């Protein structure tokens, strides 16, 4: 993992996600939506593929039944503000090519790193356990009409979008896996709650620690 643009985009996405998941509370909805759009815009300026997280914000709005013309428009205004300021800066410095390059979707996806053994091991190990956790937890969660059901749908949507963003990021270095790490960790933690024996959770965590050490030598 390198401290590149993808890493810093992840930091701003975490601030964006804080707003997305807090929409289940009714206080200061407009502020949360504007801030969410703003943080997403900053992340977009750092790493354009993160614009796909816009879908997650609107999924959260609909799941929490906050949709009206204001809540649908406010995130857009929050997104436009930093983007417009950046365009103004580029226009002033005669570097508008940098701005229009953000919208270039013709970038060839770099998949060379996907051939590396350590990368395949990480994706495969975490992926298998995450999929198993989803299969174990989802039926029981969807069978009950409560707030956690909405949160579970939101986290699954988050995981799916994060996978897509990580795959589309050009010039992969390993830092893009952090996008997937947050939702995957929540999914795995919820799956552990299905098991009543504490020793099982201890073994589960120990396996992940051992796997991380093994991955270092691959």
Short mmCIF file of C-alpha atoms in Angstrom, two decimals:
data_model
loop_
_atom_site.label_atom_id
_atom_site.label_comp_id
_atom_site.label_asym_id
_atom_site.label_seq_id
_atom_site.Cartn_x
_atom_site.Cartn_y
_atom_site.Cartn_z
CA UNK A 1 0.00 0.00 0.00
CA UNK A 2 1.27 3.47 -0.90
CA UNK A 3 0.32 6.91 0.41
CA UNK A 4 -0.99 8.02 -2.97
CA UNK A 5 -4.12 9.82 -4.16
CA UNK A 6 -6.27 6.74 -3.54
CA UNK A 7 -5.20 6.65 0.11
CA UNK A 8 -6.12 10.30 0.65
CA UNK A 9 -9.39 9.82 -1.23
CA UNK A 10 -10.18 7.09 1.29
CA UNK A 11 -9.76 9.53 4.16
CA UNK A 12 -12.32 11.93 2.68
CA UNK A 13 -14.67 9.04 1.86
CA UNK A 14 -14.64 8.08 5.56
CA UNK A 15 -15.89 11.58 6.39
CA UNK A 16 -18.50 11.20 3.65
CA UNK A 17 -19.61 7.83 5.06
CA UNK A 18 -20.05 9.35 8.50
CA UNK A 19 -22.75 11.57 7.03
CA UNK A 20 -24.33 8.76 5.02
CA UNK A 21 -24.77 6.43 7.98
CA UNK A 22 -25.98 9.18 10.31
CA UNK A 23 -29.04 9.92 8.15
CA UNK A 24 -31.06 7.47 10.25
CA UNK A 25 -31.30 10.21 12.90
CA UNK A 26 -33.63 13.09 12.09
CA UNK A 27 -31.55 16.01 13.33
CA UNK A 28 -29.75 18.35 10.94
CA UNK A 29 -30.57 16.33 7.82
CA UNK A 30 -29.85 19.24 5.47
CA UNK A 31 -26.43 19.83 7.04
CA UNK A 32 -25.53 16.15 6.74
CA UNK A 33 -26.59 15.98 3.10
CA UNK A 34 -24.66 19.11 2.15
CA UNK A 35 -21.56 17.96 4.03
CA UNK A 36 -21.86 14.52 2.44
CA UNK A 37 -21.96 16.03 -1.03
CA UNK A 38 -19.03 18.30 -0.19
CA UNK A 39 -16.79 15.50 1.09
CA UNK A 40 -17.70 13.36 -1.90
CA UNK A 41 -16.70 16.20 -4.22
CA UNK A 42 -13.33 16.57 -2.49
CA UNK A 43 -12.77 12.84 -2.83
CA UNK A 44 -13.78 13.06 -6.50
CA UNK A 45 -11.20 15.78 -7.09
CA UNK A 46 -8.56 13.49 -5.60
CA UNK A 47 -9.76 10.25 -7.21
CA UNK A 48 -12.56 10.62 -9.82
CA UNK A 49 -13.84 7.03 -9.58
CA UNK A 50 -15.18 7.74 -6.07
CA UNK A 51 -18.07 9.64 -7.67
CA UNK A 52 -19.82 6.25 -7.75
CA UNK A 53 -20.42 6.64 -4.00
CA UNK A 54 -23.11 9.16 -4.95
CA UNK A 55 -25.40 6.15 -5.40
CA UNK A 56 -24.81 5.16 -1.76
CA UNK A 57 -25.86 8.58 -0.50
CA UNK A 58 -29.17 8.46 -2.33
CA UNK A 59 -29.76 4.85 -1.25
CA UNK A 60 -29.40 6.04 2.34
CA UNK A 61 -31.89 8.86 1.69
CA UNK A 62 -34.51 6.44 0.34
CA UNK A 63 -33.93 3.75 2.98
CA UNK A 64 -34.44 6.28 5.76
CA UNK A 65 -37.47 7.78 3.98
CA UNK A 66 -35.99 11.26 3.81
CA UNK A 67 -36.69 11.82 0.12
CA UNK A 68 -38.19 15.11 -1.04
CA UNK A 69 -37.08 17.71 -3.52
CA UNK A 70 -34.85 19.37 -0.91
CA UNK A 71 -33.02 16.25 0.24
CA UNK A 72 -32.49 15.20 -3.37
CA UNK A 73 -31.09 18.60 -4.36
CA UNK A 74 -28.93 19.48 -1.34
CA UNK A 75 -26.25 16.78 -1.92
CA UNK A 76 -25.90 18.02 -5.49
CA UNK A 77 -25.33 21.58 -4.24
CA UNK A 78 -22.76 20.33 -1.73
CA UNK A 79 -20.98 18.47 -4.52
CA UNK A 80 -21.01 21.38 -6.95
CA UNK A 81 -19.50 23.91 -4.52
CA UNK A 82 -15.92 22.43 -4.28
CA UNK A 83 -15.97 21.34 -7.94
CA UNK A 84 -16.89 24.87 -9.05
CA UNK A 85 -14.15 26.36 -6.86
CA UNK A 86 -11.62 23.97 -8.39
CA UNK A 87 -12.78 24.89 -11.90
CA UNK A 88 -12.42 28.57 -11.01
CA UNK A 89 -8.86 27.94 -9.82
CA UNK A 90 -8.02 26.00 -13.02
CA UNK A 91 -9.54 28.74 -15.15
CA UNK A 92 -7.56 31.42 -13.31
CA UNK A 93 -4.29 29.51 -13.68
CA UNK A 94 -5.03 28.48 -17.28
CA UNK A 95 -4.99 24.76 -16.39
CA UNK A 96 -8.56 23.83 -17.31
CA UNK A 97 -7.22 20.65 -18.92
CA UNK A 98 -6.70 19.29 -15.42
CA UNK A 99 -10.36 19.89 -14.63
CA UNK A 100 -11.73 18.26 -17.78
CA UNK A 101 -9.37 15.31 -17.26
CA UNK A 102 -11.39 14.44 -14.14
CA UNK A 103 -14.35 13.58 -16.35
CA UNK A 104 -12.37 11.43 -18.78
CA UNK A 105 -13.84 7.92 -18.62
CA UNK A 106 -11.53 6.50 -21.27
CA UNK A 107 -8.81 5.63 -18.75
CA UNK A 108 -7.64 2.06 -19.27
CA UNK A 109 -8.13 -0.07 -16.17
CA UNK A 110 -4.82 -1.34 -14.85
CA UNK A 111 -5.16 -5.01 -13.90
CA UNK A 112 -1.48 -5.91 -13.72
CA UNK A 113 -1.48 -5.97 -9.91
CA UNK A 114 -4.32 -8.51 -9.99
CA UNK A 115 -1.76 -11.04 -11.21
CA UNK A 116 0.39 -10.71 -8.09
CA UNK A 117 0.16 -13.62 -5.65
CA UNK A 118 -0.12 -11.48 -2.51
CA UNK A 119 -2.92 -9.40 -4.03
CA UNK A 120 -4.84 -12.51 -5.10
CA UNK A 121 -4.37 -14.06 -1.66
CA UNK A 122 -5.72 -10.96 0.10
CA UNK A 123 -8.74 -10.64 -2.18
CA UNK A 124 -9.48 -14.35 -2.06
CA UNK A 125 -9.11 -14.74 1.70
CA UNK A 126 -11.16 -11.70 2.68
CA UNK A 127 -13.61 -12.25 -0.17
CA UNK A 128 -14.48 -15.83 0.78
CA UNK A 129 -15.11 -14.99 4.44
CA UNK A 130 -17.11 -11.88 3.53
CA UNK A 131 -19.35 -13.75 1.08
CA UNK A 132 -19.94 -16.51 3.64
CA UNK A 133 -20.82 -13.86 6.24
CA UNK A 134 -23.33 -12.27 3.87
CA UNK A 135 -24.96 -15.62 3.13
CA UNK A 136 -25.23 -16.44 6.85
CA UNK A 137 -26.46 -13.06 8.08
CA UNK A 138 -28.70 -11.78 5.29
CA UNK A 139 -31.65 -14.25 5.54
CA UNK A 140 -32.09 -13.64 9.28
CA UNK A 141 -31.71 -9.88 8.89
CA UNK A 142 -34.18 -9.45 6.03
CA UNK A 143 -36.77 -11.52 7.88
CA UNK A 144 -37.21 -8.80 10.51
CA UNK A 145 -38.63 -5.33 9.81
CA UNK A 146 -36.46 -3.01 11.88
CA UNK A 147 -33.79 -0.32 11.55
CA UNK A 148 -30.99 -2.86 11.40
CA UNK A 149 -32.54 -4.33 8.24
CA UNK A 150 -32.17 -0.93 6.55
CA UNK A 151 -28.61 -0.61 7.84
CA UNK A 152 -27.75 -4.08 6.53
CA UNK A 153 -29.08 -3.23 3.07
CA UNK A 154 -27.03 -0.02 3.20
CA UNK A 155 -23.82 -1.82 4.18
CA UNK A 156 -24.30 -4.42 1.43
CA UNK A 157 -24.80 -1.59 -1.07
CA UNK A 158 -21.69 0.07 0.31
CA UNK A 159 -19.69 -3.14 -0.11
CA UNK A 160 -20.85 -3.60 -3.72
CA UNK A 161 -20.06 0.00 -4.70
CA UNK A 162 -16.69 -0.13 -2.92
CA UNK A 163 -15.74 -3.25 -4.89
CA UNK A 164 -16.62 -1.49 -8.15
CA UNK A 165 -14.66 1.64 -7.19
CA UNK A 166 -11.61 -0.44 -6.20
CA UNK A 167 -11.73 -2.32 -9.51
CA UNK A 168 -12.03 0.86 -11.60
CA UNK A 169 -9.21 2.75 -9.88
CA UNK A 170 -6.34 3.11 -12.37
CA UNK A 171 -2.72 2.48 -11.37
CA UNK A 172 -3.53 0.06 -8.56
CA UNK A 173 -1.02 -0.14 -5.70
CA UNK A 174 -3.05 -1.94 -3.02
CA UNK A 175 -4.33 1.23 -1.36
CA UNK A 176 -7.63 0.86 -3.20
CA UNK A 177 -8.47 -2.17 -1.02
CA UNK A 178 -9.16 0.22 1.87
CA UNK A 179 -12.39 1.16 0.08
CA UNK A 180 -13.56 -2.43 0.59
CA UNK A 181 -12.01 -2.87 4.04
CA UNK A 182 -14.53 -0.77 5.96
CA UNK A 183 -17.78 -2.45 4.77
CA UNK A 184 -16.11 -5.89 4.80
CA UNK A 185 -15.08 -5.42 8.45
CA UNK A 186 -18.66 -4.52 9.46
CA UNK A 187 -20.06 -7.52 7.58
CA UNK A 188 -17.56 -9.91 9.19
CA UNK A 189 -18.18 -8.47 12.66
CA UNK A 190 -21.93 -8.96 12.32
CA UNK A 191 -21.45 -12.52 11.16
CA UNK A 192 -19.41 -13.28 14.30
CA UNK A 193 -22.44 -12.37 16.41
CA UNK A 194 -24.23 -15.41 15.02
CA UNK A 195 -21.92 -17.66 17.01
CA UNK A 196 -22.53 -17.86 20.75
CA UNK A 197 -19.16 -19.34 21.64
CA UNK A 198 -16.51 -16.71 22.39
CA UNK A 199 -13.71 -19.11 21.49
CA UNK A 200 -14.98 -19.25 17.90
CA UNK A 201 -14.59 -15.48 17.53
CA UNK A 202 -11.08 -15.71 19.01
CA UNK A 203 -10.10 -18.39 16.50
CA UNK A 204 -11.65 -16.37 13.67
CA UNK A 205 -9.57 -13.30 14.56
CA UNK A 206 -6.45 -15.42 15.05
CA UNK A 207 -6.86 -16.85 11.55
CA UNK A 208 -6.94 -13.33 10.11
CA UNK A 209 -3.80 -12.36 12.04
CA UNK A 210 -1.97 -15.44 10.75
CA UNK A 211 -3.18 -14.76 7.20
CA UNK A 212 -1.87 -11.19 7.33
CA UNK A 213 1.57 -12.50 8.38
CA UNK A 214 1.54 -15.17 5.66
CA UNK A 215 0.56 -12.57 3.07
CA UNK A 216 3.66 -10.55 4.00
CA UNK A 217 5.95 -13.39 2.85
CA UNK A 218 4.08 -14.24 -0.37
#
